[in-house]
mmCIF file of C-alpha atoms and ligand atoms in Angstrom:
data_model
loop_
_atom_site.group_PDB
_atom_site.id
_atom_site.type_symbol
_atom_site.label_atom_id
_atom_site.label_comp_id
_atom_site.label_asym_id
_atom_site.label_seq_id
_atom_site.Cartn_x
_atom_site.Cartn_y
_atom_site.Cartn_z
ATOM 1 C CA MET A 23 -33.676 -64.727 84.027
ATOM 2 C CA THR A 24 -31.430 -63.208 86.652
ATOM 3 C CA LYS A 25 -32.823 -60.210 88.377
ATOM 4 C CA LEU A 26 -31.143 -56.971 87.399
ATOM 5 C CA ARG A 27 -28.838 -55.722 90.111
ATOM 6 C CA TYR A 28 -29.806 -52.119 89.648
ATOM 7 C CA SER A 29 -27.498 -50.884 92.414
ATOM 8 C CA ASP A 30 -24.545 -52.159 90.412
ATOM 9 C CA ILE A 31 -25.185 -50.037 87.404
ATOM 10 C CA THR A 32 -27.148 -46.982 88.458
ATOM 11 C CA PRO A 33 -25.390 -43.637 87.964
ATOM 12 C CA LYS A 34 -24.512 -41.772 91.089
ATOM 13 C CA ALA A 35 -24.419 -38.039 91.646
ATOM 14 C CA ASP A 36 -20.731 -37.535 91.170
ATOM 15 C CA PHE A 37 -20.432 -34.925 93.907
ATOM 16 C CA LEU A 38 -21.392 -37.677 96.371
ATOM 17 C CA ASN A 39 -18.471 -39.645 95.107
ATOM 18 C CA ARG A 40 -15.314 -37.710 95.811
ATOM 19 C CA ARG A 41 -13.176 -40.770 96.478
ATOM 20 C CA GLN A 42 -13.881 -42.197 93.065
ATOM 21 C CA LEU A 43 -13.242 -38.766 91.580
ATOM 22 C CA MET A 44 -9.838 -38.526 93.271
ATOM 23 C CA ALA A 45 -8.927 -41.970 92.032
ATOM 24 C CA GLY A 46 -10.051 -40.949 88.538
ATOM 25 C CA ALA A 47 -7.989 -37.764 88.667
ATOM 26 C CA ALA A 48 -4.885 -39.622 89.791
ATOM 27 C CA GLY A 49 -5.283 -41.938 86.819
ATOM 28 C CA LEU A 50 -5.858 -39.182 84.273
ATOM 29 C CA GLY A 51 -2.319 -39.080 82.933
ATOM 30 C CA VAL A 52 -2.313 -42.780 82.229
ATOM 31 C CA ALA A 53 -5.797 -42.805 80.742
ATOM 32 C CA SER A 54 -4.941 -40.054 78.301
ATOM 33 C CA ALA A 55 -1.714 -41.713 77.218
ATOM 34 C CA ILE A 56 -3.584 -44.785 76.044
ATOM 35 C CA GLY A 57 -6.893 -43.041 75.398
ATOM 36 C CA GLY A 58 -7.992 -41.462 72.124
ATOM 37 C CA ALA A 59 -8.138 -44.941 70.691
ATOM 38 C CA GLY A 60 -8.139 -45.401 66.977
ATOM 39 C CA HIS A 61 -6.666 -42.943 64.573
ATOM 40 C CA ALA A 62 -7.605 -39.337 65.224
ATOM 41 C CA MET A 63 -8.266 -37.833 61.816
ATOM 42 C CA LYS A 64 -8.422 -34.116 61.155
ATOM 43 C CA LEU A 65 -11.910 -33.205 59.922
ATOM 44 C CA ASP A 66 -12.819 -30.399 57.558
ATOM 45 C CA ALA A 67 -15.697 -28.602 59.237
ATOM 46 C CA THR A 68 -17.335 -25.234 58.716
ATOM 47 C CA LYS A 69 -17.347 -23.125 61.865
ATOM 48 C CA THR A 70 -20.795 -21.985 63.009
ATOM 49 C CA ALA A 71 -22.064 -19.407 65.482
ATOM 50 C CA HIS A 72 -23.269 -22.130 67.896
ATOM 51 C CA GLY A 73 -21.787 -21.646 71.314
ATOM 52 C CA ALA A 74 -20.067 -18.352 70.633
ATOM 53 C CA GLY A 75 -18.838 -17.025 73.988
ATOM 54 C CA LEU A 76 -18.952 -20.383 75.807
ATOM 55 C CA LYS A 77 -15.752 -21.594 77.456
ATOM 56 C CA VAL A 78 -14.872 -24.901 75.812
ATOM 57 C CA THR A 79 -13.965 -27.785 78.160
ATOM 58 C CA ALA A 80 -10.402 -29.077 77.926
ATOM 59 C CA LYS A 81 -10.214 -31.905 75.386
ATOM 60 C CA GLU A 82 -8.232 -33.872 77.941
ATOM 61 C CA ALA A 83 -11.243 -33.857 80.285
ATOM 62 C CA ALA A 84 -13.930 -34.556 77.668
ATOM 63 C CA THR A 85 -12.050 -37.576 76.332
ATOM 64 C CA THR A 86 -11.034 -39.203 79.648
ATOM 65 C CA TYR A 87 -14.110 -38.633 81.874
ATOM 66 C CA ASN A 88 -16.785 -40.602 80.052
ATOM 67 C CA ASN A 89 -19.925 -42.639 80.359
ATOM 68 C CA PHE A 90 -19.914 -45.572 77.963
ATOM 69 C CA TYR A 91 -21.004 -48.587 79.993
ATOM 70 C CA GLU A 92 -20.126 -50.996 77.159
ATOM 71 C CA PHE A 93 -16.534 -50.354 78.338
ATOM 72 C CA GLY A 94 -17.178 -50.320 82.077
ATOM 73 C CA THR A 95 -19.058 -48.173 84.550
ATOM 74 C CA GLY A 96 -16.053 -46.179 85.825
ATOM 75 C CA LYS A 97 -15.481 -42.737 84.335
ATOM 76 C CA SER A 98 -11.963 -43.624 83.192
ATOM 77 C CA ASP A 99 -12.888 -47.084 81.849
ATOM 78 C CA PRO A 100 -13.985 -46.015 78.332
ATOM 79 C CA ALA A 101 -10.666 -44.247 77.626
ATOM 80 C CA LYS A 102 -8.840 -47.358 78.831
ATOM 81 C CA TYR A 103 -10.804 -50.034 77.004
ATOM 82 C CA ALA A 104 -12.572 -48.498 73.978
ATOM 83 C CA ASN A 105 -9.519 -48.951 71.756
ATOM 84 C CA LYS A 106 -10.659 -52.579 71.431
ATOM 85 C CA MET A 107 -13.651 -51.506 69.336
ATOM 86 C CA THR A 108 -13.362 -51.813 65.549
ATOM 87 C CA THR A 109 -15.092 -48.904 63.797
ATOM 88 C CA ASP A 110 -14.130 -49.672 60.194
ATOM 89 C CA PRO A 111 -16.083 -50.956 58.321
ATOM 90 C CA TRP A 112 -19.224 -49.409 59.828
ATOM 91 C CA SER A 113 -22.785 -49.205 58.628
ATOM 92 C CA VAL A 114 -26.129 -48.190 60.060
ATOM 93 C CA GLU A 115 -29.258 -50.239 59.399
ATOM 94 C CA ILE A 116 -32.125 -47.821 58.815
ATOM 95 C CA GLY A 117 -35.638 -49.213 58.767
ATOM 96 C CA GLY A 118 -39.170 -49.127 60.018
ATOM 97 C CA GLN A 119 -41.475 -46.419 58.703
ATOM 98 C CA VAL A 120 -39.214 -45.288 55.812
ATOM 99 C CA ASN A 121 -39.400 -45.589 52.047
ATOM 100 C CA ASN A 122 -35.655 -46.206 51.704
ATOM 101 C CA PRO A 123 -34.794 -48.886 54.249
ATOM 102 C CA GLY A 124 -31.417 -50.565 54.132
ATOM 103 C CA ASN A 125 -27.924 -50.929 55.428
ATOM 104 C CA TYR A 126 -26.212 -47.566 54.987
ATOM 105 C CA PRO A 127 -22.397 -47.706 54.896
ATOM 106 C CA LEU A 128 -20.805 -44.789 56.780
ATOM 107 C CA ASP A 129 -19.420 -43.414 53.505
ATOM 108 C CA ASP A 130 -22.944 -43.195 52.068
ATOM 109 C CA ILE A 131 -24.182 -41.476 55.209
ATOM 110 C CA LEU A 132 -21.448 -38.853 54.898
ATOM 111 C CA ASN A 133 -21.788 -38.515 51.134
ATOM 112 C CA GLY A 134 -22.842 -34.955 50.243
ATOM 113 C CA VAL A 135 -22.976 -33.915 53.873
ATOM 114 C CA ALA A 136 -21.169 -30.721 54.880
ATOM 115 C CA LEU A 137 -19.627 -31.153 58.311
ATOM 116 C CA GLU A 138 -20.117 -28.303 60.769
ATOM 117 C CA GLU A 139 -18.467 -27.465 64.040
ATOM 118 C CA ARG A 140 -21.040 -26.653 66.714
ATOM 119 C CA ILE A 141 -20.089 -25.754 70.240
ATOM 120 C CA TYR A 142 -22.797 -27.112 72.564
ATOM 121 C CA ARG A 143 -23.356 -27.334 76.267
ATOM 122 C CA PHE A 144 -23.647 -30.960 77.443
ATOM 123 C CA ARG A 145 -25.310 -31.807 80.788
ATOM 124 C CA CYS A 146 -25.234 -35.311 82.263
ATOM 125 C CA VAL A 147 -28.111 -36.395 84.504
ATOM 126 C CA GLU A 148 -25.437 -37.004 87.164
ATOM 127 C CA ALA A 149 -25.057 -33.185 87.468
ATOM 128 C CA TRP A 150 -21.724 -32.658 85.729
ATOM 129 C CA SER A 151 -21.403 -30.727 82.508
ATOM 130 C CA MET A 152 -19.054 -29.730 79.735
ATOM 131 C CA VAL A 153 -18.895 -27.587 76.617
ATOM 132 C CA VAL A 154 -17.840 -29.496 73.503
ATOM 133 C CA PRO A 155 -16.957 -28.419 69.962
ATOM 134 C CA TRP A 156 -18.723 -31.240 68.120
ATOM 135 C CA VAL A 157 -18.221 -31.909 64.431
ATOM 136 C CA GLY A 158 -21.158 -33.332 62.516
ATOM 137 C CA PHE A 159 -24.447 -32.540 60.826
ATOM 138 C CA SER A 160 -28.149 -32.358 61.563
ATOM 139 C CA LEU A 161 -29.797 -35.731 62.171
ATOM 140 C CA SER A 162 -32.654 -34.456 59.973
ATOM 141 C CA GLU A 163 -30.380 -34.757 56.913
ATOM 142 C CA LEU A 164 -29.927 -38.482 57.497
ATOM 143 C CA ILE A 165 -33.607 -39.051 58.261
ATOM 144 C CA LYS A 166 -34.546 -37.296 55.026
ATOM 145 C CA LYS A 167 -32.292 -39.665 53.058
ATOM 146 C CA ALA A 168 -34.312 -42.570 54.481
ATOM 147 C CA ASP A 169 -37.558 -40.779 53.513
ATOM 148 C CA PRO A 170 -39.955 -41.341 56.440
ATOM 149 C CA THR A 171 -43.544 -42.441 55.732
ATOM 150 C CA GLY A 172 -46.468 -40.513 57.185
ATOM 151 C CA SER A 173 -46.704 -43.039 60.022
ATOM 152 C CA ALA A 174 -43.255 -42.250 61.453
ATOM 153 C CA LYS A 175 -43.809 -40.612 64.855
ATOM 154 C CA TYR A 176 -40.605 -41.550 66.721
ATOM 155 C CA VAL A 177 -37.002 -42.490 66.014
ATOM 156 C CA ALA A 178 -35.342 -45.379 67.828
ATOM 157 C CA PHE A 179 -31.534 -45.768 68.047
ATOM 158 C CA GLU A 180 -29.347 -48.736 68.952
ATOM 159 C CA THR A 181 -25.660 -49.025 69.888
ATOM 160 C CA LEU A 182 -23.218 -51.654 68.702
ATOM 161 C CA ASN A 183 -23.505 -54.835 70.786
ATOM 162 C CA ARG A 184 -20.193 -56.638 70.378
ATOM 163 C CA PRO A 185 -19.140 -58.244 73.680
ATOM 164 C CA GLU A 186 -15.793 -59.452 72.316
ATOM 165 C CA GLU A 187 -14.745 -55.846 71.732
ATOM 166 C CA MET A 188 -16.750 -54.258 74.551
ATOM 167 C CA PRO A 189 -15.671 -55.756 77.884
ATOM 168 C CA GLY A 190 -18.182 -53.733 79.895
ATOM 169 C CA ILE A 191 -20.993 -55.800 78.340
ATOM 170 C CA GLY A 192 -19.665 -58.862 80.170
ATOM 171 C CA TRP A 193 -18.955 -56.924 83.361
ATOM 172 C CA SER A 194 -22.643 -55.862 83.610
ATOM 173 C CA PRO A 195 -24.336 -59.049 82.353
ATOM 174 C CA ASN A 196 -27.741 -57.984 83.643
ATOM 175 C CA PHE A 197 -27.774 -54.638 81.858
ATOM 176 C CA PRO A 198 -30.341 -54.828 79.013
ATOM 177 C CA TRP A 199 -27.883 -54.624 76.092
ATOM 178 C CA PRO A 200 -27.837 -53.242 73.497
ATOM 179 C CA TYR A 201 -28.074 -49.647 74.741
ATOM 180 C CA VAL A 202 -31.101 -48.043 73.077
ATOM 181 C CA GLU A 203 -32.564 -44.555 72.961
ATOM 182 C CA GLY A 204 -35.404 -42.698 71.276
ATOM 183 C CA LEU A 205 -36.692 -39.291 70.256
ATOM 184 C CA ARG A 206 -40.029 -37.971 69.147
ATOM 185 C CA MET A 207 -39.995 -37.169 65.424
ATOM 186 C CA ASP A 208 -40.064 -33.372 65.917
ATOM 187 C CA GLU A 209 -37.159 -33.636 68.371
ATOM 188 C CA ALA A 210 -35.201 -35.748 65.905
ATOM 189 C CA MET A 211 -35.861 -33.283 63.053
ATOM 190 C CA HIS A 212 -34.996 -30.220 65.166
ATOM 191 C CA PRO A 213 -32.018 -28.361 63.676
ATOM 192 C CA LEU A 214 -30.066 -28.516 66.976
ATOM 193 C CA THR A 215 -30.174 -32.326 67.045
ATOM 194 C CA MET A 216 -27.008 -33.632 65.489
ATOM 195 C CA ILE A 217 -25.084 -36.698 64.499
ATOM 196 C CA ALA A 218 -21.516 -36.114 65.606
ATOM 197 C CA THR A 219 -18.625 -37.794 63.833
ATOM 198 C CA GLY A 220 -15.960 -35.720 65.541
ATOM 199 C CA MET A 221 -15.000 -33.341 68.323
ATOM 200 C CA TYR A 222 -12.183 -30.831 68.798
ATOM 201 C CA GLY A 223 -11.601 -30.772 65.027
ATOM 202 C CA GLU A 224 -10.866 -34.504 64.754
ATOM 203 C CA SER A 225 -12.765 -37.752 64.309
ATOM 204 C CA LEU A 226 -14.470 -38.997 67.503
ATOM 205 C CA PRO A 227 -12.315 -40.960 69.916
ATOM 206 C CA ASN A 228 -13.848 -44.390 70.457
ATOM 207 C CA GLN A 229 -14.684 -43.569 74.071
ATOM 208 C CA ASN A 230 -16.868 -40.668 72.910
ATOM 209 C CA GLY A 231 -18.908 -42.853 70.557
ATOM 210 C CA ALA A 232 -17.014 -43.374 67.314
ATOM 211 C CA PRO A 233 -17.695 -43.416 64.473
ATOM 212 C CA LEU A 234 -21.046 -41.660 64.903
ATOM 213 C CA ARG A 235 -23.219 -40.729 67.886
ATOM 214 C CA LEU A 236 -26.237 -38.629 68.652
ATOM 215 C CA VAL A 237 -25.981 -35.232 70.376
ATOM 216 C CA VAL A 238 -29.183 -33.659 71.743
ATOM 217 C CA PRO A 239 -27.938 -30.616 73.671
ATOM 218 C CA TRP A 240 -31.120 -29.762 75.591
ATOM 219 C CA LYS A 241 -31.539 -33.272 77.019
ATOM 220 C CA TYR A 242 -29.584 -35.156 79.681
ATOM 221 C CA GLY A 243 -26.506 -36.823 78.290
ATOM 222 C CA PHE A 244 -27.842 -40.385 78.337
ATOM 223 C CA LYS A 245 -30.129 -39.492 75.390
ATOM 224 C CA SER A 246 -26.975 -38.881 73.297
ATOM 225 C CA ILE A 247 -26.442 -42.522 72.329
ATOM 226 C CA LYS A 248 -23.025 -43.581 71.081
ATOM 227 C CA SER A 249 -21.632 -45.795 68.313
ATOM 228 C CA ILE A 250 -25.006 -46.162 66.528
ATOM 229 C CA VAL A 251 -25.634 -49.219 64.322
ATOM 230 C CA LYS A 252 -29.401 -49.076 63.919
ATOM 231 C CA ILE A 253 -32.057 -46.397 63.434
ATOM 232 C CA THR A 254 -35.731 -47.353 63.231
ATOM 233 C CA LEU A 255 -38.612 -44.983 62.567
ATOM 234 C CA THR A 256 -41.611 -46.099 64.576
ATOM 235 C CA GLU A 257 -45.269 -45.352 65.155
ATOM 236 C CA ASN A 258 -45.024 -45.925 68.904
ATOM 237 C CA GLN A 259 -42.743 -44.465 71.552
ATOM 238 C CA PRO A 260 -39.643 -46.626 71.692
ATOM 239 C CA ILE A 261 -37.920 -47.978 74.803
ATOM 240 C CA ASN A 262 -34.907 -46.124 76.166
ATOM 241 C CA THR A 263 -32.406 -48.024 78.279
ATOM 242 C CA TRP A 264 -32.313 -45.848 81.409
ATOM 243 C CA ASN A 265 -36.092 -45.586 81.535
ATOM 244 C CA GLU A 266 -36.302 -49.372 81.248
ATOM 245 C CA LEU A 267 -33.823 -49.722 84.115
ATOM 246 C CA GLN A 268 -35.395 -47.234 86.488
ATOM 247 C CA SER A 269 -38.474 -45.473 85.157
ATOM 248 C CA ARG A 270 -39.026 -43.495 88.341
ATOM 249 C CA GLU A 271 -35.640 -41.798 87.921
ATOM 250 C CA TYR A 272 -35.179 -41.541 84.154
ATOM 251 C CA GLY A 273 -37.954 -40.520 81.788
ATOM 252 C CA PHE A 274 -38.356 -40.738 78.045
ATOM 253 C CA TYR A 275 -38.080 -36.974 77.503
ATOM 254 C CA SER A 276 -35.211 -36.259 79.910
ATOM 255 C CA ASN A 277 -35.134 -32.571 79.056
ATOM 256 C CA VAL A 278 -32.664 -30.717 81.245
ATOM 257 C CA ASN A 279 -34.833 -29.059 83.883
ATOM 258 C CA PRO A 280 -33.385 -27.427 87.013
ATOM 259 C CA THR A 281 -36.841 -27.383 88.657
ATOM 260 C CA VAL A 282 -37.418 -31.157 88.493
ATOM 261 C CA ASP A 283 -34.938 -32.941 90.764
ATOM 262 C CA HIS A 284 -33.691 -36.472 90.339
ATOM 263 C CA PRO A 285 -35.212 -38.514 93.203
ATOM 264 C CA ARG A 286 -31.713 -38.862 94.703
ATOM 265 C CA TRP A 287 -30.135 -35.450 93.993
ATOM 266 C CA SER A 288 -30.846 -31.895 92.963
ATOM 267 C CA GLN A 289 -30.745 -30.865 89.311
ATOM 268 C CA ALA A 290 -30.575 -27.148 90.149
ATOM 269 C CA SER A 291 -26.824 -26.890 89.593
ATOM 270 C CA GLU A 292 -23.957 -28.676 87.869
ATOM 271 C CA ARG A 293 -20.195 -29.192 88.136
ATOM 272 C CA PRO A 294 -18.248 -28.302 85.010
ATOM 273 C CA ILE A 295 -15.661 -31.015 84.356
ATOM 274 C CA GLY A 296 -12.088 -30.057 83.521
ATOM 275 C CA GLY A 297 -12.047 -27.179 85.977
ATOM 276 C CA GLY A 298 -10.436 -29.087 88.822
ATOM 277 C CA LEU A 299 -12.142 -31.273 91.389
ATOM 278 C CA PHE A 300 -13.556 -28.414 93.393
ATOM 279 C CA ALA A 301 -14.555 -26.130 90.527
ATOM 280 C CA GLU A 302 -17.449 -23.888 91.433
ATOM 281 C CA ARG A 303 -20.857 -25.323 90.618
ATOM 282 C CA MET A 304 -22.932 -23.448 88.052
ATOM 283 C CA PRO A 305 -26.696 -23.009 87.989
ATOM 284 C CA THR A 306 -28.339 -25.411 85.517
ATOM 285 C CA LEU A 307 -30.374 -23.700 82.800
ATOM 286 C CA MET A 308 -33.854 -24.753 81.597
ATOM 287 C CA PHE A 309 -33.458 -26.947 78.509
ATOM 288 C CA ASN A 310 -29.720 -26.600 79.192
ATOM 289 C CA GLY A 311 -29.808 -23.046 77.825
ATOM 290 C CA TYR A 312 -31.659 -23.914 74.608
ATOM 291 C CA ALA A 313 -35.163 -22.866 75.742
ATOM 292 C CA GLU A 314 -35.508 -20.236 73.018
ATOM 293 C CA GLU A 315 -34.964 -22.874 70.363
ATOM 294 C CA VAL A 316 -36.847 -25.871 71.813
ATOM 295 C CA ALA A 317 -39.425 -24.802 74.430
ATOM 296 C CA SER A 318 -42.158 -24.689 71.744
ATOM 297 C CA LEU A 319 -41.747 -28.439 71.147
ATOM 298 C CA TYR A 320 -43.273 -28.990 74.579
ATOM 299 C CA ALA A 321 -45.967 -26.312 74.603
ATOM 300 C CA GLY A 322 -48.880 -27.435 76.749
ATOM 301 C CA MET A 323 -47.027 -30.444 78.172
ATOM 302 C CA ASP A 324 -46.592 -30.959 81.915
ATOM 303 C CA LEU A 325 -42.808 -31.244 82.138
ATOM 304 C CA ARG A 326 -42.952 -32.580 85.700
ATOM 305 C CA GLU A 327 -45.098 -35.485 84.547
ATOM 306 C CA ASN A 328 -43.229 -35.896 81.244
ATOM 307 C CA PHE A 329 -39.764 -35.690 82.781
HETATM 308 N N1 MTE B 20 -24.094 -46.658 74.026
HETATM 309 C C1 MTE B 20 -23.997 -45.801 75.054
HETATM 310 N N2 MTE B 20 -24.260 -44.496 74.829
HETATM 311 C C2 MTE B 20 -24.171 -43.598 75.854
HETATM 312 C C3 MTE B 20 -23.842 -44.034 77.158
HETATM 313 C C4 MTE B 20 -23.575 -45.430 77.352
HETATM 314 O O1 MTE B 20 -23.283 -45.893 78.482
HETATM 315 N N3 MTE B 20 -23.660 -46.271 76.282
HETATM 316 N N4 MTE B 20 -23.804 -43.132 78.209
HETATM 317 C C5 MTE B 20 -24.588 -41.894 78.022
HETATM 318 C C6 MTE B 20 -24.330 -40.911 79.062
HETATM 319 S S1 MTE B 20 -25.014 -41.192 80.573
HETATM 320 C C7 MTE B 20 -23.657 -39.749 78.815
HETATM 321 S S2 MTE B 20 -23.522 -38.546 79.987
HETATM 322 C C8 MTE B 20 -22.963 -39.528 77.515
HETATM 323 C C9 MTE B 20 -21.507 -39.250 77.762
HETATM 324 O O2 MTE B 20 -20.868 -38.857 76.594
HETATM 325 P P1 MTE B 20 -19.313 -38.522 76.622
HETATM 326 O O3 MTE B 20 -18.613 -39.671 77.262
HETATM 327 O O4 MTE B 20 -18.924 -38.297 75.190
HETATM 328 O O5 MTE B 20 -19.187 -37.290 77.434
HETATM 329 O O6 MTE B 20 -23.074 -40.638 76.652
HETATM 330 C C10 MTE B 20 -24.359 -41.281 76.640
HETATM 331 N N5 MTE B 20 -24.396 -42.277 75.596
HETATM 332 MO MO1 MO B 21 -25.070 -39.147 81.633
#
C-alpha cells in the first residue's frame, strides 16, 4: 500500500491562504455559471423559527466555495465538477442494528416527511463559516423508520464512491475513500440534526451534497457528510474519515469549541464567507451557538480530551 501523502489533502486554515482565495474569487463568476449542477427544483418547505435574526450567506457564496473532496480539494472544484454526478435514481442502504434493514429508495425516504426550512450556522474546522437556509427533516425520522434495536449505540454514514463520476477520487488516490462519518445515537436523534435535501428553497446543488446530506450545526462542517448512500447503526464507535487521516487534529466528536484550538490554528474566531475577502472575523461560539440545545449531551465529558 502506498503511504498516504497527508500534506496533499489536509485542510489548511484559509486565512493562511490568501493567494488561493484570490484565485478562487477571480474564478467565482465562471464557477457559478456552470455550477448548480443538475436541475434545481423548487421545494415546498414549512418555514421554522430556526435562525431567526441571523444574516443568511449569499447563495452564490455557499454554492461556489465548497469542500467536497470527491470533486477536488480546491474550494471552487466541486462547483466545477460535481455536475458529473448522477443523483437519480438514488437509494440509501440502511442496516446494522435495525429491525427494518434494506435499500431505501429516495422516494420512500421522503414519503410522509414534511420538509422544513431551518436556518443554521455552519462552521468549518478551517475557521470559515456561513449561515444557510437548509431544507430537510430531522434525521431521527429516518432512523425511526429503520427501527433501531436496543444494541444501536452509534450511526455510521457513507458517501457515494463512484470514481467515474467523481474525478477528485482519482486525484487523491491515497485518500481512504469512501468518505465516512459517524454520530453517537443521542446526537443522531437530536432534533437539530437534520438530513438536508435542499437549500435556499431549492433541491441541493450537487456540490453541496445532493440528493441528501447530513447537517449537524453544532459540529465542525466535516461531520456533515454529503451524498449519503449508506447508513449503518452500530454497537461500536464508527470510523470517521478525518480522524482516520489525522487523529491528533480531528476528533470523533468535533464539536465547535472556541477554547480548543486546532494544533495548527486558533478556533477562537471565524471568517464569514460571502462578505468579501477581508470581511471582519467573528468570535466563534461554543457549540457554534447551540449550547442551550446540545450542551447536556456532553455533561460530565472532558471536551478537551473528547475533541
Ligand atoms: N463526502 C464528503 N462530505 C463532506 C466533505 C467531503 O469532502 N466529502 N467535506 C466536509 C467539509 S470539510 C465541509 S466544511 C462541508 C462543506 O459543505 P458545503 O460545501 O455544503 O459548505 O462538507 C463536509 N462533507
Ligand atoms: Mo470543513
